[in-house]
XYZ file of C-alpha atoms in Angstrom:
580
model
C -13.080 11.306 -20.224
C -9.674 12.704 -19.221
C -10.159 11.172 -15.734
C -10.968 7.686 -17.221
C -7.915 7.949 -19.443
C -5.542 8.951 -16.525
C -6.884 6.144 -14.464
C -6.404 3.506 -17.144
C -2.829 4.776 -17.723
C -2.197 4.586 -13.991
C -3.602 0.912 -13.947
C -1.153 0.025 -16.681
C 1.865 1.604 -14.911
C 1.019 -0.142 -11.838
C -0.115 -3.608 -13.349
C 2.218 -4.325 -16.268
C 5.545 -4.559 -14.299
C 4.319 -7.688 -12.722
C 3.642 -9.430 -15.992
C 7.184 -8.492 -17.044
C 8.822 -9.543 -13.762
C 10.688 -12.698 -12.851
C 7.345 -14.181 -12.106
C 5.969 -13.229 -15.501
C 5.523 -16.823 -16.971
C 3.476 -17.954 -13.887
C 1.513 -14.791 -13.838
C 0.878 -14.811 -17.663
C -0.053 -18.494 -17.517
C -2.433 -18.165 -14.603
C -4.125 -15.040 -16.284
C -4.523 -17.010 -19.602
C -6.007 -19.944 -17.675
C -8.440 -17.601 -15.807
C -9.516 -16.013 -19.048
C -9.931 -19.360 -20.845
C -12.061 -20.674 -18.042
C -14.149 -17.508 -18.049
C -14.638 -17.970 -21.786
C -15.571 -21.579 -21.235
C -18.135 -20.661 -18.707
C -19.663 -18.183 -21.137
C -19.763 -20.969 -23.771
C -21.622 -23.247 -21.225
C -24.090 -20.417 -20.566
C -24.884 -20.272 -24.345
C -25.475 -24.057 -24.379
C -27.698 -23.785 -21.358
C -29.679 -21.005 -23.141
C -30.265 -23.293 -26.166
C -31.077 -26.222 -23.797
C -33.609 -23.926 -22.115
C -35.503 -23.437 -25.428
C -35.555 -27.148 -26.239
C -36.595 -28.047 -22.658
C -39.632 -25.844 -22.512
C -40.693 -26.835 -26.057
C -40.494 -30.462 -24.915
C -42.712 -29.627 -21.841
C -45.239 -27.857 -24.025
C -45.263 -30.871 -26.493
C -45.278 -33.470 -23.553
C -42.386 -35.408 -25.334
C -41.148 -37.779 -22.590
C -38.282 -39.247 -24.609
C -36.771 -35.756 -25.374
C -37.490 -34.730 -21.818
C -35.306 -37.632 -20.320
C -32.521 -36.929 -22.947
C -32.494 -33.086 -22.070
C -32.306 -34.007 -18.439
C -29.157 -36.065 -19.040
C -27.706 -33.317 -21.188
C -28.288 -30.778 -18.464
C -26.448 -33.026 -15.953
C -23.457 -32.947 -18.305
C -23.600 -29.066 -18.625
C -24.188 -28.553 -14.921
C -21.044 -30.743 -14.101
C -18.943 -28.884 -16.611
C -20.209 -25.563 -15.220
C -19.193 -26.523 -11.615
C -15.768 -27.720 -12.658
C -15.098 -24.503 -14.664
C -16.236 -22.419 -11.790
C -14.294 -24.089 -9.144
C -10.915 -24.024 -11.090
C -11.620 -20.541 -12.414
C -11.856 -19.375 -8.665
C -9.027 -21.450 -7.612
C -6.557 -20.221 -10.242
C -7.836 -16.638 -9.836
C -6.921 -16.804 -6.204
C -3.510 -18.242 -7.036
C -2.924 -15.427 -9.375
C -4.083 -12.791 -6.883
C -1.800 -13.972 -4.133
C 1.243 -14.189 -6.419
C 0.643 -10.764 -7.859
C 0.050 -9.258 -4.484
C 3.210 -10.929 -3.078
C 5.238 -9.504 -5.912
C 3.480 -6.028 -5.669
C 4.107 -5.843 -1.928
C 7.775 -6.767 -2.343
C 8.068 -4.186 -5.127
C 6.714 -1.433 -2.914
C 8.683 -2.530 0.141
C 11.917 -2.304 -1.948
C 11.139 1.018 -3.419
C 9.947 2.558 -0.100
C 12.898 1.142 2.137
C 15.810 1.271 -0.392
C 18.636 3.662 0.543
C 16.516 5.421 3.207
C 13.947 6.370 0.536
C 11.155 6.197 3.176
C 12.893 8.886 5.192
C 13.402 11.215 2.107
C 9.653 10.777 1.044
C 8.742 11.965 4.660
C 11.000 14.940 4.299
C 9.539 16.051 1.108
C 6.051 16.094 2.618
C 4.620 13.883 -0.113
C 0.811 13.454 -0.436
C 1.117 9.620 -0.320
C 0.197 9.456 3.411
C 0.077 6.212 5.481
C 2.483 3.969 3.424
C 1.370 1.066 5.555
C -2.160 1.261 4.171
C -0.798 1.609 0.581
C 1.397 -1.457 0.869
C -1.006 -3.591 2.804
C -4.541 -2.734 2.069
C -4.389 -0.730 -1.213
C -2.161 -3.354 -2.879
C -4.614 -6.138 -1.974
C -7.610 -4.216 -3.243
C -5.891 -3.149 -6.448
C -5.053 -6.768 -7.299
C -8.418 -8.334 -6.257
C -10.566 -5.497 -8.014
C -8.466 -5.197 -11.063
C -8.853 -8.915 -11.809
C -12.437 -8.956 -10.865
C -13.270 -5.967 -13.006
C -11.043 -7.054 -15.953
C -12.312 -10.552 -16.060
C -15.881 -9.258 -15.601
C -15.586 -6.820 -18.431
C -14.115 -9.421 -20.714
C -16.867 -11.831 -19.867
C -19.430 -9.116 -20.562
C -17.997 -8.412 -24.041
C -17.861 -12.106 -24.976
C -21.360 -12.684 -23.573
C -22.711 -9.827 -25.713
C -20.976 -11.187 -28.779
C -22.316 -14.789 -28.076
C -25.893 -13.816 -27.296
C -26.318 -11.133 -29.951
C -26.352 -13.908 -32.558
C -29.166 -15.722 -30.639
C -31.195 -12.520 -30.094
C -30.877 -11.615 -33.757
C -32.355 -14.940 -34.780
C -35.090 -14.735 -32.280
C -35.923 -11.298 -33.386
C -36.545 -12.521 -36.916
C -38.395 -15.550 -35.747
C -40.657 -13.596 -33.399
C -41.247 -10.140 -34.882
C -42.283 -7.177 -32.669
C -46.075 -7.627 -32.293
C -47.970 -4.567 -31.188
C -51.717 -3.747 -31.332
C -52.166 -6.782 -33.793
C -49.492 -5.576 -36.057
C -46.234 -7.330 -36.843
C -43.311 -4.801 -37.019
C -40.345 -6.300 -38.773
C -37.401 -4.446 -37.045
C -34.098 -6.463 -37.627
C -32.568 -7.285 -34.257
C -35.148 -5.302 -32.240
C -34.398 -7.348 -29.154
C -30.756 -6.350 -29.382
C -31.652 -2.694 -29.761
C -34.033 -2.890 -26.897
C -31.365 -4.362 -24.618
C -28.798 -1.871 -25.804
C -31.100 1.165 -25.148
C -32.048 -0.211 -21.781
C -28.364 -0.602 -20.776
C -27.310 2.780 -21.952
C -30.126 4.472 -20.136
C -29.315 2.436 -16.967
C -25.503 3.223 -17.278
C -25.920 6.837 -17.832
C -28.369 7.375 -14.976
C -26.027 5.251 -12.673
C -23.134 7.359 -13.455
C -25.026 10.534 -12.828
C -26.192 9.245 -9.371
C -22.957 7.549 -8.346
C -20.037 9.480 -9.514
C -19.572 11.453 -6.115
C -18.693 8.010 -4.641
C -15.173 8.102 -6.194
C -14.119 11.199 -4.100
C -16.090 10.060 -1.052
C -14.329 6.672 -1.031
C -10.893 8.328 -1.522
C -11.484 10.664 1.598
C -12.951 7.744 3.521
C -9.728 5.717 3.207
C -7.649 8.662 4.237
C -9.766 9.583 7.158
C -9.862 5.936 8.327
C -6.089 5.745 7.985
C -5.461 8.909 9.847
C -7.694 7.874 12.760
C -6.016 4.473 12.914
C -2.534 6.211 12.862
C -3.394 8.471 15.770
C -4.822 5.528 17.793
C -1.362 3.832 17.357
C 0.457 7.025 18.337
C -1.760 7.235 21.526
C -0.943 3.656 22.285
C 2.836 4.038 21.815
C 3.007 7.192 23.914
C 0.653 5.994 26.669
C 3.223 6.739 29.439
C 3.646 10.420 28.487
C -0.055 10.957 28.119
C -0.724 9.395 31.479
C 1.964 11.513 33.185
C 0.653 14.638 31.557
C -2.949 13.569 32.368
C -3.617 14.231 28.816
C -6.514 11.679 28.431
C -9.237 14.256 27.954
C -7.305 16.173 25.264
C -6.420 12.797 23.639
C -10.027 11.743 23.674
C -11.169 15.107 22.067
C -8.352 14.861 19.481
C -9.306 11.228 18.578
C -13.035 12.003 18.642
C -12.480 14.976 16.225
C -10.685 12.651 13.813
C -13.372 9.919 14.097
C -15.876 12.567 13.422
C -14.404 13.069 9.924
C -14.754 9.366 9.406
C -18.422 9.451 10.518
C -19.444 12.513 8.607
C -17.835 11.319 5.347
C -19.454 7.812 5.872
C -22.872 9.366 6.218
C -22.282 11.067 2.852
C -21.407 7.654 1.369
C -24.526 6.165 2.928
C -26.749 8.832 1.423
C -25.231 8.444 -1.966
C -25.189 4.693 -1.843
C -28.928 4.766 -0.828
C -29.788 6.678 -4.008
C -27.584 4.446 -6.176
C -28.998 1.209 -4.639
C -32.511 2.388 -5.130
C -31.914 3.052 -8.748
C -29.836 -0.111 -9.540
C -32.376 -2.242 -7.495
C -35.285 -0.954 -9.471
C -33.256 -1.219 -12.742
C -32.529 -4.963 -12.130
C -36.119 -5.718 -11.163
C -37.627 -4.089 -14.202
C -34.998 -6.074 -16.280
C -36.672 -9.347 -15.202
C -40.041 -8.306 -16.921
C -38.693 -6.318 -19.747
C -37.865 -9.268 -22.135
C -41.314 -10.776 -21.495
C -42.870 -7.502 -22.305
C -40.932 -7.424 -25.577
C -41.676 -11.176 -26.707
C -44.917 -11.666 -24.766
C -47.265 -10.282 -27.593
C -45.824 -12.467 -30.242
C -46.263 -15.597 -27.971
C -49.907 -14.774 -27.187
C -50.435 -14.165 -30.990
C -49.266 -17.687 -31.564
C -46.125 -16.548 -33.373
C -43.622 -18.405 -31.175
C -43.570 -21.342 -28.677
C -43.095 -21.338 -24.948
C -39.373 -22.391 -25.364
C -38.592 -19.375 -27.618
C -40.096 -17.065 -24.887
C -37.864 -18.507 -22.172
C -34.931 -18.544 -24.426
C -35.474 -14.921 -25.329
C -35.778 -14.019 -21.679
C -32.637 -15.806 -20.785
C -30.628 -14.414 -23.767
C -32.033 -10.969 -23.210
C -31.148 -11.217 -19.556
C -27.587 -12.170 -20.328
C -27.073 -9.522 -22.892
C -28.747 -6.835 -20.738
C -26.673 -7.878 -17.740
C -23.469 -7.809 -19.763
C -24.331 -4.418 -21.276
C -25.140 -3.204 -17.838
C -21.753 -4.212 -16.500
C -20.991 -0.668 -15.263
C -24.212 -0.463 -13.575
C -23.815 -3.591 -11.359
C -20.107 -2.811 -10.849
C -20.361 0.987 -10.297
C -19.593 0.961 -6.576
C -16.686 -1.329 -7.037
C -15.487 0.885 -9.846
C -15.736 3.958 -7.596
C -13.734 2.272 -4.832
C -11.195 0.812 -7.377
C -10.625 4.347 -8.866
C -9.783 5.821 -5.619
C -7.445 2.799 -4.826
C -5.703 3.397 -8.204
C -5.316 7.101 -7.333
C -3.776 6.324 -3.937
C -1.290 3.683 -5.326
C -0.366 6.052 -8.250
C 0.374 8.800 -5.732
C 2.502 6.402 -3.632
C 4.482 5.249 -6.612
C 5.112 8.776 -7.595
C 6.238 9.649 -4.174
C 8.743 6.561 -4.299
C 10.017 7.883 -7.669
C 10.343 11.446 -6.361
C 12.401 10.241 -3.261
C 14.608 8.152 -5.515
C 15.033 11.011 -8.011
C 15.975 13.427 -5.296
C 19.404 11.672 -4.657
C 20.320 11.984 -8.385
C 20.019 15.619 -8.555
C 23.310 17.605 -8.876
C 22.452 20.222 -6.390
C 22.248 18.032 -3.260
C 24.681 16.598 -0.758
C 26.616 13.751 -2.292
C 28.463 11.027 -0.385
C 31.643 9.620 -1.945
C 34.191 7.017 -0.902
C 37.812 7.998 -0.410
C 41.098 6.133 0.262
C 41.699 8.424 3.266
C 41.093 7.104 6.788
C 39.149 10.243 8.003
C 35.675 11.592 7.283
C 36.200 14.686 5.199
C 33.716 17.666 4.799
C 35.543 19.730 2.114
C 32.790 22.013 0.913
C 29.533 20.998 2.716
C 26.360 23.191 3.057
C 23.565 21.619 4.860
C 20.190 23.235 4.334
C 16.646 22.840 5.475
C 14.030 21.135 3.090
C 12.880 24.681 2.155
C 16.424 25.671 1.158
C 17.194 27.842 4.061
C 21.030 27.453 5.110
C 21.737 25.528 8.341
C 25.304 24.307 8.676
C 28.531 25.048 6.789
C 31.719 23.061 7.000
C 34.788 23.994 4.959
C 37.914 21.590 4.782
C 36.828 19.954 8.027
C 37.969 16.457 9.001
C 36.841 13.905 11.568
C 40.130 12.132 12.078
C 40.377 8.363 12.649
C 40.945 7.320 16.219
C 40.142 10.694 17.623
C 37.192 11.028 19.982
C 35.288 14.284 19.117
C 32.633 16.105 21.010
C 30.260 18.255 18.957
C 28.518 21.043 20.789
C 26.179 23.998 19.813
C 22.918 25.598 20.770
C 19.662 23.840 20.245
C 18.318 23.919 16.623
C 21.832 24.717 15.178
C 21.766 21.553 13.112
C 23.933 19.178 15.027
C 21.718 16.079 14.397
C 21.070 17.208 10.844
C 24.821 17.275 10.194
C 24.996 13.660 11.411
C 22.226 12.730 9.033
C 24.093 14.364 6.073
C 27.237 12.347 7.020
C 25.084 9.213 7.165
C 23.885 9.977 3.645
C 20.234 10.348 4.365
C 19.880 14.076 4.384
C 20.042 15.381 0.814
C 19.241 18.960 1.262
C 22.056 21.297 0.566
C 25.052 20.884 -1.483
C 28.763 19.796 -1.396
C 30.343 16.482 -0.568
C 30.775 14.126 2.360
C 33.905 11.936 1.823
C 33.842 8.610 3.781
C 36.672 6.082 4.011
C 35.970 3.267 1.602
C 34.671 0.107 3.361
C 34.323 1.858 6.611
C 31.309 0.968 8.757
C 29.290 3.732 10.474
C 26.690 3.402 13.261
C 24.399 6.152 14.454
C 22.961 5.957 17.866
C 20.165 8.476 18.359
C 18.670 9.711 21.656
C 15.812 7.198 21.291
C 17.030 4.038 19.645
C 14.772 1.823 17.650
C 14.191 -1.846 18.529
C 11.898 -3.911 16.178
C 9.206 -6.082 17.579
C 10.632 -9.521 18.262
C 12.917 -11.420 20.545
C 15.286 -9.350 22.608
C 18.325 -10.983 21.054
C 17.106 -10.104 17.583
C 16.290 -6.536 18.611
C 19.723 -5.963 19.989
C 21.404 -7.642 16.899
C 19.420 -5.236 14.525
C 20.170 -4.380 11.796
C 22.078 -7.589 11.540
C 20.226 -10.719 10.606
C 18.633 -12.948 13.305
C 21.225 -15.148 14.665
C 24.115 -13.096 13.482
C 25.539 -13.066 17.039
C 25.518 -15.934 19.484
C 23.825 -15.862 22.820
C 26.951 -15.633 24.793
C 28.105 -12.506 23.091
C 24.731 -10.793 23.422
C 24.430 -11.820 27.133
C 28.077 -10.422 27.839
C 27.194 -7.130 26.106
C 23.926 -6.731 27.955
C 25.600 -7.387 31.409
C 28.446 -5.013 30.405
C 26.017 -2.118 29.848
C 24.401 -2.684 33.245
C 21.241 -4.765 32.451
C 22.057 -8.227 33.822
C 18.393 -8.597 34.625
C 17.509 -8.796 30.947
C 19.857 -11.725 30.096
C 17.208 -14.332 30.937
C 14.791 -12.684 28.396
C 16.657 -13.040 25.223
C 14.030 -15.193 23.656
C 11.195 -13.282 24.861
C 9.050 -11.741 22.067
C 7.922 -8.160 22.906
C 7.590 -4.557 21.873
C 10.908 -3.324 23.576
C 10.504 0.321 22.850
C 7.319 0.238 24.907
C 8.517 -2.132 27.692
C 11.778 -0.484 28.585
C 12.549 2.880 29.927
C 14.539 5.378 27.711
C 17.524 4.907 29.921
C 17.280 1.080 29.443
C 16.900 1.601 25.670
C 19.962 3.822 25.595
C 21.967 1.218 27.405
C 20.911 -1.365 24.865
C 21.777 0.855 22.062
C 25.382 0.904 23.378
C 25.265 -2.982 23.741
C 24.284 -2.978 20.073
C 27.366 -0.881 19.231
C 29.647 -3.259 21.273
C 28.363 -6.105 19.142
C 28.630 -4.540 15.746
C 31.958 -2.863 16.549
C 31.672 -0.049 13.866
C 34.615 1.963 12.585
C 32.892 5.190 13.233
C 30.289 5.504 16.133
C 28.088 8.621 16.140
C 26.397 9.186 19.553
C 23.591 11.785 19.131
C 22.783 12.466 22.850
C 22.671 8.649 23.049
C 23.238 8.684 26.787
C 21.410 11.787 27.796
C 18.809 9.973 29.792
C 21.219 8.357 32.203
C 22.703 9.910 35.184
C 26.312 11.296 34.944
C 27.940 8.366 36.557
C 26.220 5.895 34.442
C 26.965 7.956 31.299
C 30.599 8.098 32.362
C 30.660 4.327 32.843
C 29.240 3.671 29.330
C 31.838 6.112 27.797
C 34.665 4.275 29.497
C 33.114 1.004 28.343
C 33.099 2.063 24.784
C 36.640 3.325 25.084
C 37.779 -0.016 26.530
C 35.821 -2.406 24.355
C 36.122 -0.412 21.075
C 39.575 0.907 21.055
C 39.655 1.044 17.193
C 36.366 2.919 16.902
C 36.347 6.595 16.091
C 33.708 8.136 18.362
C 31.874 11.430 17.585
C 29.375 12.610 20.135
C 26.711 15.343 20.482
C 26.130 16.387 24.067
C 25.553 19.275 26.351
C 26.946 17.924 29.569
C 30.414 19.352 30.605
C 31.311 15.966 32.155
C 31.587 14.563 28.549
C 34.662 16.730 27.943
C 36.861 14.268 29.758
C 36.022 11.501 27.335
C 36.763 13.267 24.046
C 40.170 14.417 22.797
C 38.728 17.125 20.502
C 35.901 19.597 20.785
C 34.016 21.102 17.936
C 31.248 23.637 18.112
C 28.670 25.079 15.824
C 28.924 28.883 15.879
C 26.328 31.326 14.640
C 27.097 33.138 11.327
C 25.000 35.273 8.980
C 24.189 32.067 6.917
C 23.253 29.670 9.742
C 26.000 27.880 11.663
C 29.583 26.874 10.882
C 31.868 24.160 12.325
C 34.720 25.574 14.310
C 37.364 24.128 16.653
C 36.735 24.611 20.294
C 39.030 24.376 23.199
C 40.942 21.056 23.388
C 40.134 18.692 26.299
C 42.601 16.126 27.623
C 41.932 12.470 26.872
C 40.470 10.386 29.680
């Protein structure tokens, strides 16, 4: 029971924001129309049930005039039924796509806002595979929530509508056993209720493990798919290391988890299908068993028998809603659990930056980046880098050195405002633009000109400027491929990617440019040429570099190093190198 309550609360948390959003009137209107049409379909079903009684009584009495009239009436009901079903489906699909569009945008915003996706990863949240949450689970949630919600409402209304019919039929055709009429008020209703309760209880006992199995299946499938993508993206390194056998074994092990869990699902589904199939087949005969003795005793007409069977079937089917929808409910519950965990991870990531005991970034009127009291820590709280009254002065090119693992890149992340672990402040010049160039730059899949302009909008730079920047960094052969759509991180060597990263900086002209070994894959003459290019083309840009080569000293006016202390590493001035 507690599990059901927690699931329903999660459904409410996930669903209700859409119906209070900027699209609320369209969403509410479509939902109301879908519900109204579903109720209309139930009403038509009730009318068909009554028509069914009259039609078979007419056949029994051989009344040609009534027979032809009833055929015309049925044509009207059939037309109304088709129209209602068509528009109910059409409007339902409209609601699904609008809701899914809003939900996807909602998750994308929460996931990507202010580097929240990065913080979620740092916290090690259990909401794995955000791509699956946003794409697959959001779709399943919308589709299944509507299907189950409308189906449940239809079942309740159907029960209420047909109970009245069954009550009247129970009075008109008393239970006839062994030649004795037993006047049990509403016995057909109680028979349907008992039948449905027994079926629902047994279905739950057989099928409840499917909830956990479906949850694990989605996780194993996503993990296998993620590792396939990783193998594709690192194909060159795998080939160079001749790691295909190891990769094959690793992927096979992950797929083995998929197969073993799916076999468990198969076994449980087989048992559930065997029961529900038997249950549904028995439901066809059950009403005739109940009303048949009264018919053969001459208590009721043929039309009453068929009407009873139809009404009983409708009530029994409505009462057995959880039996027929159990597998969908099991999958839906696992989808809700995954989305609820993803939403919680988003909230935790957003909450992290509001805590007082983290690194805070503030704006200042000063023209330097100031680290007055900064303590950078690892996610587990272990101290990493300390900085006291330290400043990166405007216009001064600074080289940051230190042993591997001393926290140089993490210090850059803290300055950029994406590393919250630690305490203290980073004071940035107000309205100053910062650009970080890592060792492996990122280029989105798309045209080359848009990949270089990133994170600017498509078309933010004209083709001439992009062509000139590409040529300047030593890649003139790429100037004819600006409109080519490709996965550039896969197609280009790391050295070429680093050159394009510098071209990106030439286009954006940031006030502060942080180079985190951004030219380490190039030979020293090429690296020197790029640093001279930055110095020439970006004279007003303050450059802070991380590097290990001694040849970089000539291109920086100031050297800073991370020195080992009892509490991690601390920023300290090194020897001063002459400007190039």
